[in-house]
Tab-separated table of C-alpha atoms in Angstrom:
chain	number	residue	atom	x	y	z
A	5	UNK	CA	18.102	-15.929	2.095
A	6	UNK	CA	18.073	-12.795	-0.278
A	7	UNK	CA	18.326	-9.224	0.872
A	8	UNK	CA	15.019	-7.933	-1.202
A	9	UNK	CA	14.869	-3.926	-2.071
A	10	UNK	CA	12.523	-2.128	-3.612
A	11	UNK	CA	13.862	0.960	-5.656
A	12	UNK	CA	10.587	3.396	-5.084
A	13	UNK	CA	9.253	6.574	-5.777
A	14	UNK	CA	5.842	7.565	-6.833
A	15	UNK	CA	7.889	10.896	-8.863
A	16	UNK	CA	8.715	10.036	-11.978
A	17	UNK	CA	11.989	10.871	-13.654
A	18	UNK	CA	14.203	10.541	-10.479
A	19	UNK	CA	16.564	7.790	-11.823
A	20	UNK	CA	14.474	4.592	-10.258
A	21	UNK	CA	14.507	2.235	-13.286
A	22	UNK	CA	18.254	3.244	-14.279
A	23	UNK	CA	19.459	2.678	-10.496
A	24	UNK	CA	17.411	-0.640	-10.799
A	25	UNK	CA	19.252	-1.804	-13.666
A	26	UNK	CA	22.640	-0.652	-12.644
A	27	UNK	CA	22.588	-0.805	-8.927
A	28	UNK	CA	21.570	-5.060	-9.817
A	29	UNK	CA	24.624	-5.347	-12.140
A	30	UNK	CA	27.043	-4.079	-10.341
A	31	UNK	CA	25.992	-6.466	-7.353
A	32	UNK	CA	26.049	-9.497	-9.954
A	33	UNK	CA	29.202	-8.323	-11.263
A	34	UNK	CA	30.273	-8.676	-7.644
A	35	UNK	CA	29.111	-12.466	-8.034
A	36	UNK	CA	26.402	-12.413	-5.879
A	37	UNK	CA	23.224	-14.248	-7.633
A	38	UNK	CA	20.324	-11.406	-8.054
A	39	UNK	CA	17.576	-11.103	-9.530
A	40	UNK	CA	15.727	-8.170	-10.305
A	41	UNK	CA	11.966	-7.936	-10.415
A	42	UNK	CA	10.241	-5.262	-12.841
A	43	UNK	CA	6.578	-4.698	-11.547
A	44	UNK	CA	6.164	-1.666	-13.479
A	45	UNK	CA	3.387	-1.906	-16.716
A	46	UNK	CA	6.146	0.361	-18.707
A	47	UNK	CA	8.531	-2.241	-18.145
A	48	UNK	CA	11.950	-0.394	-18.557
A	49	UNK	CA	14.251	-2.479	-16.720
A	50	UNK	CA	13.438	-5.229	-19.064
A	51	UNK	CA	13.921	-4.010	-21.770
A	52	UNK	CA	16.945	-2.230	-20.911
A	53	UNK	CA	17.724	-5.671	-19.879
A	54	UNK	CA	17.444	-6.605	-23.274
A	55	UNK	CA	15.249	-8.989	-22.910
A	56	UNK	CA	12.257	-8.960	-25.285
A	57	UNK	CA	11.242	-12.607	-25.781
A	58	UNK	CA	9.556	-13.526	-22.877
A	59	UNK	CA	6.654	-16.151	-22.299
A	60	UNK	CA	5.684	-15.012	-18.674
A	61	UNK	CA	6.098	-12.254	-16.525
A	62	UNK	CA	5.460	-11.161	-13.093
A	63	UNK	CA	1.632	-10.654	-13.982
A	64	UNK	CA	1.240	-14.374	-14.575
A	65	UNK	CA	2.715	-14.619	-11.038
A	66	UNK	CA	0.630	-11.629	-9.632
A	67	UNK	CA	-2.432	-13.131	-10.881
A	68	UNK	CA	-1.761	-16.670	-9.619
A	69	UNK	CA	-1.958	-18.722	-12.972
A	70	UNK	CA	1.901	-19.249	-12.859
A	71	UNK	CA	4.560	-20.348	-10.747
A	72	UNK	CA	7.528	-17.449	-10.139
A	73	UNK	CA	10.136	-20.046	-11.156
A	74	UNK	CA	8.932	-20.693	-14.335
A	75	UNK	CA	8.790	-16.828	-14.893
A	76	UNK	CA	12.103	-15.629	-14.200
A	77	UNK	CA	14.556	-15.959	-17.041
A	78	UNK	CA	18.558	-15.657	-17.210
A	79	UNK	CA	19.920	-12.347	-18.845
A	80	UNK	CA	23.439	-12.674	-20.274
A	81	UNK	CA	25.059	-11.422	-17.636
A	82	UNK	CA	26.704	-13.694	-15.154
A	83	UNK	CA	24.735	-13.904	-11.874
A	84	UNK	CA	21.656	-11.337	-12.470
A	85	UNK	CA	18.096	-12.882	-13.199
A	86	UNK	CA	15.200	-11.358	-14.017
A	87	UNK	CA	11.556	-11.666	-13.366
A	88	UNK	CA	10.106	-9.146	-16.400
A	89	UNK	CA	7.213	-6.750	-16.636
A	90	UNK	CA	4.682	-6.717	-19.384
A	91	UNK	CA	1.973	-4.200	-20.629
A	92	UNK	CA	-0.649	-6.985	-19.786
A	93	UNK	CA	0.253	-5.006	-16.126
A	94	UNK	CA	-1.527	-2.196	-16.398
A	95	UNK	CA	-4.784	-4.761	-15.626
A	96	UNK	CA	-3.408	-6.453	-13.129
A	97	UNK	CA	-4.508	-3.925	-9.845
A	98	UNK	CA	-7.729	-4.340	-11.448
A	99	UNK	CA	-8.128	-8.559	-11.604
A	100	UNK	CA	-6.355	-8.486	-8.049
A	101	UNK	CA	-8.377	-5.729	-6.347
A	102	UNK	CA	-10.409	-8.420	-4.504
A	103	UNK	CA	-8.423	-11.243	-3.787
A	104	UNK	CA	-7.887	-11.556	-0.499
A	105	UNK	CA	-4.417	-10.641	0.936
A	106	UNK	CA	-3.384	-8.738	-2.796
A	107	UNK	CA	-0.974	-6.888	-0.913
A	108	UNK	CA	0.918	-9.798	0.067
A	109	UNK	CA	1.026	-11.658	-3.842
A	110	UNK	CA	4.557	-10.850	-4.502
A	111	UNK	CA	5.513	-11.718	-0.868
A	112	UNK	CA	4.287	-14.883	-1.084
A	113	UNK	CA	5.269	-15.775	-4.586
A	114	UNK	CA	9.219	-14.538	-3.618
A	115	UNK	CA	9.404	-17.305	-0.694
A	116	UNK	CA	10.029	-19.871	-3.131
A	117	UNK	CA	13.028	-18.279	-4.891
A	118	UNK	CA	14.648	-16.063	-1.723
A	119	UNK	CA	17.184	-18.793	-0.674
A	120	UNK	CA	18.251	-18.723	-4.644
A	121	UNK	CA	19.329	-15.117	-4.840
A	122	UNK	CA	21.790	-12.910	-2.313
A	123	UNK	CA	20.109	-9.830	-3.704
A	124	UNK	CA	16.381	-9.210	-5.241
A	125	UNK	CA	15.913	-5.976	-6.047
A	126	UNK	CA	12.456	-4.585	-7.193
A	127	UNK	CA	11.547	-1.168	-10.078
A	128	UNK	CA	8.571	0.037	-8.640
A	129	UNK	CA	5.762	2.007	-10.878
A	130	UNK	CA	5.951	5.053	-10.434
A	131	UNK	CA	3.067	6.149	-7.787
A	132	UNK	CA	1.514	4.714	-4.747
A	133	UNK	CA	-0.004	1.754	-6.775
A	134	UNK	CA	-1.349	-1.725	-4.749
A	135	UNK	CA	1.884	-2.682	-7.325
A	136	UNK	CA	3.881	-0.624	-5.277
A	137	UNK	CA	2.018	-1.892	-2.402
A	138	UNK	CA	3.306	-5.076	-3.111
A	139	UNK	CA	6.747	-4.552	-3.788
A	140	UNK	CA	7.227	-3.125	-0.028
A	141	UNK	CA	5.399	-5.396	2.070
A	142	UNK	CA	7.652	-7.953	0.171
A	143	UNK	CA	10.940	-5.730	0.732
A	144	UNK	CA	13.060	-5.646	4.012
A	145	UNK	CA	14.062	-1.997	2.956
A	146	UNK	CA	13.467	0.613	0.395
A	147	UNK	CA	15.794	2.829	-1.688
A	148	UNK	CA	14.720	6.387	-2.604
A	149	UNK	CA	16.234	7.810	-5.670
A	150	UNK	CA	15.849	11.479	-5.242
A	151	UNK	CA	17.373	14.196	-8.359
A	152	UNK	CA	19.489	16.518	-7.729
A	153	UNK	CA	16.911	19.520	-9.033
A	154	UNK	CA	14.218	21.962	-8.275
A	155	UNK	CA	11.288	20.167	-6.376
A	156	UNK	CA	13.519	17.404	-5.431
A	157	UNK	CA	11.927	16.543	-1.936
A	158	UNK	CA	8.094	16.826	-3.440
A	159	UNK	CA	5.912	14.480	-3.283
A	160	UNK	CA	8.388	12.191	-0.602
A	161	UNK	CA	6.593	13.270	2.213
A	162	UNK	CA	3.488	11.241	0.313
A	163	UNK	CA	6.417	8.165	-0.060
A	164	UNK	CA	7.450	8.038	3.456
A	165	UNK	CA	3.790	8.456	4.808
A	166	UNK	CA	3.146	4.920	2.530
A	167	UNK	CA	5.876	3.557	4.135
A	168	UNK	CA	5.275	4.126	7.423
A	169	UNK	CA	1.746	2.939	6.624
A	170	UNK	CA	2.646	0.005	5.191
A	171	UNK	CA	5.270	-0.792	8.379
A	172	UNK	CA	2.321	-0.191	10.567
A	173	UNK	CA	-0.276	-2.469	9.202
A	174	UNK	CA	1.496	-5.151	6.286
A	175	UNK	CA	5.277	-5.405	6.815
A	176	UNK	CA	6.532	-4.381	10.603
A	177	UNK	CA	10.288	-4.923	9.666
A	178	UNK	CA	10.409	-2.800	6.699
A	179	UNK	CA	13.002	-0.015	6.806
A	180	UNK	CA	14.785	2.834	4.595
A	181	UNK	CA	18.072	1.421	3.201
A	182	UNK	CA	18.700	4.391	1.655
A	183	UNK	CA	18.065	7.972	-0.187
A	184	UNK	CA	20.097	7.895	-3.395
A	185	UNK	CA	20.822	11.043	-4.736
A	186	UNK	CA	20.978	11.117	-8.281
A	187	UNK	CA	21.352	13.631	-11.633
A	188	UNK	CA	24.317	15.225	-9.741
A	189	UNK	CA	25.328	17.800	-11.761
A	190	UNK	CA	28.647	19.379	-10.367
A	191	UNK	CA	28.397	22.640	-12.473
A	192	UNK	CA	25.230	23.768	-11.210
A	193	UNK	CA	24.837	25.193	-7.782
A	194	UNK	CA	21.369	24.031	-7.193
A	195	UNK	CA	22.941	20.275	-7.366
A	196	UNK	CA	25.077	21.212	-3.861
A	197	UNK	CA	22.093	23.133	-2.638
A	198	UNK	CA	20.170	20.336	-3.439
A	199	UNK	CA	22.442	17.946	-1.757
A	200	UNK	CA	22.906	19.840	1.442
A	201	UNK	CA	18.972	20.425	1.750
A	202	UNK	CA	18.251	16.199	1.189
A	203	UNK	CA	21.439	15.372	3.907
A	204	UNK	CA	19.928	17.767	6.179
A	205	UNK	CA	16.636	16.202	5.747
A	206	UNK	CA	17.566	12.841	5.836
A	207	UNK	CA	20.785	12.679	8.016
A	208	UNK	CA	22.981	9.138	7.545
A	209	UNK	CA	20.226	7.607	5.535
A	210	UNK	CA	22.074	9.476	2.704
A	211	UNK	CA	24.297	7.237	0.449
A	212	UNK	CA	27.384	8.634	0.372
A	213	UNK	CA	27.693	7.689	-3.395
A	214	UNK	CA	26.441	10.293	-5.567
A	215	UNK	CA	25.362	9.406	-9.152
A	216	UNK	CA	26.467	12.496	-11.160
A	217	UNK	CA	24.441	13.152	-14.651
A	218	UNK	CA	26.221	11.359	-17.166
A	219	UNK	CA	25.365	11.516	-21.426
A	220	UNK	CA	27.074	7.245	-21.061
A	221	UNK	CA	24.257	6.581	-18.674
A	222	UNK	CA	21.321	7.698	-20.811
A	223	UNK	CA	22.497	6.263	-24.049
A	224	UNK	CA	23.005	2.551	-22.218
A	225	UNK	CA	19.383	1.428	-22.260
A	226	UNK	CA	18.737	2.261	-26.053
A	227	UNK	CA	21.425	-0.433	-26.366
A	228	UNK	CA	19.756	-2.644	-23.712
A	229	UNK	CA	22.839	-3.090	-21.387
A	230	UNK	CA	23.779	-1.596	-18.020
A	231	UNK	CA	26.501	0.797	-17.818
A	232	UNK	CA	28.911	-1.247	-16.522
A	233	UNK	CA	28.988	-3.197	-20.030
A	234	UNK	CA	27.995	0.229	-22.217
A	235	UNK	CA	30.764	1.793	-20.994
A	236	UNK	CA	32.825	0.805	-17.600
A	237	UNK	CA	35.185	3.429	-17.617
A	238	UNK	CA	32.055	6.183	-17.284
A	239	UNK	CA	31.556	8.295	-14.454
A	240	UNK	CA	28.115	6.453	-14.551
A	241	UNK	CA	29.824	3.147	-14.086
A	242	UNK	CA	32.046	4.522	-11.188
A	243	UNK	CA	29.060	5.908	-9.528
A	244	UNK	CA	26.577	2.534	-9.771
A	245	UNK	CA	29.866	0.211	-8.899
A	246	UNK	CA	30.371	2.554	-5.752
A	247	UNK	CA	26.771	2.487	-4.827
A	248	UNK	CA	27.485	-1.556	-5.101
A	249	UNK	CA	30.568	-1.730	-3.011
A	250	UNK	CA	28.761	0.855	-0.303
A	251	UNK	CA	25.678	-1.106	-0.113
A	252	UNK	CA	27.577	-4.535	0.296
A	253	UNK	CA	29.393	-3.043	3.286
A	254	UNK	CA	26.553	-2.172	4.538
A	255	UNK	CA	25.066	-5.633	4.963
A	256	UNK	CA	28.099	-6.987	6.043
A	257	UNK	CA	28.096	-4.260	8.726
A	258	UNK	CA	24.552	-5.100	9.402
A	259	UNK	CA	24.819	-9.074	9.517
A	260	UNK	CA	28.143	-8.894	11.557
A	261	UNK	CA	26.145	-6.554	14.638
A	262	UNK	CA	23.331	-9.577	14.389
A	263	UNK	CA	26.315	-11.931	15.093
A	264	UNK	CA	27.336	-9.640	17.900
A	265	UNK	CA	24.252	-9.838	19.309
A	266	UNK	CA	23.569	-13.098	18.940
A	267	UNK	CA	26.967	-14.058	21.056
């Protein structure tokens, strides 16, 4: 069964879709089979995915009219899948505004695939969207990508209300994987300040990766491939293969205490 995360926050500009991208290669590069879902009308991660010709995409799947299998298409990378985004989106809280149980559409249209996949992670719009709705009552946890500049907590006390609101009432086991601090610049002393104020907010649900601002990083999409195949000597590449390594320990931290329990 996969691991599903969503990669949320309703600020814009924070790093989401370029964790998305490079947080799911460096765990297929680590030859686990993932699959990452772009539910966001401006569809970034697919494109930066490279992938242009596409058939389907999730709104066929959000709308009910196709099958998620059918949908999802191979990148050419080894071991990462994706389930693309496409402008037709932008419609698609509209035409599912009153079916019954539209926060639950992605959930349902996952089961079939989760046994496929050790990791699905999902690039949320955004803002606080029945899209983004969708992508964390499907999730077992969320990552928050949070710069490393002025205003950098704004606007996540509006995230973590939505979460909590969506563990109360649509997905009980939903939790926080992670706050991902990104845009590090090492140079600037509001990046530590920064830093100190988001640990001190957050305690250990800080990654201790860091992903510092990097020039490799922002040119990677215009050539439609992750960092780690743009350029894998790159700070960027460091950082995302870091994030990968720390967040596989984590699991296998996590699924070992459920054994010890278990026993």
């Amino acid at each position: 069964m996969a691991k599903i995360i969503a990669i949320a926050n309703q600020k814009g500009g924070v790093g989401k879709t370029t964790t998305a991208i490079n947080l799911s290669a460096s765990i297929a590069a680590s030859e686990k089979q993932t699959l990452i879902i772009d539910i966001d009308p401006q569809a970034n991660s697919t494109s930066g995915l490279g992938v242009e010709d596409k058939n389907l995409s999730v709104y066929e799947v959000l709308i009910g009219t196709e099958d998620i299998s059918d949908a999802i298409l191979n990148t050419y990378m080894p071991f990462l899948d994706i389930l693309p985004s496409d402008i037709n989106l932008v419609g698609a809280e509209i035409e599912i505004v009153n079916i019954p149980n539209r926060e639950y559409l992605l959930k349902d249209a996952v089961v079939s695939v989760n046994k496929d996949y050790d990791y699905i992670f999902i690039d949320c719009p955004p803002s606080l969207s029945l899209l983004t709705l969708n992508a964390l009552t499907a999730a077992d946890s969320v990552i928050i990508p949070v710069q490393c500049e002025y205003f950098a907590l704004e606007g996540l006390g509006q995230l973590l209300n939505t979460i909590n609101i969506v563990k109360k009432n649509l997905n009980p086991d939903l939790k926080i994987e992670g706050v991902l601090l990104t845009m590090y610049d090492q140079r600037l002393r509001l990046s530590s300040q920064v830093v100190e104020e988001v640990k001190r907010y957050f305690g250990d649900k800080v990654f201790e990766t860091v992903i510092h601002r990097n020039v490799r990083v922002s040119e990677a999409p215009s050539h439609a491939k992750p960092i780690i195949l743009y350029d894998a000597i790159s700070m960027g590449a460091k950082n995302y293969l870091s994030l990968a390594a720390e967040l596989l320990s984590k699991s296998n931290d996590n699924l070992k205490e459920r054994e010890d329990d278990k026993n």
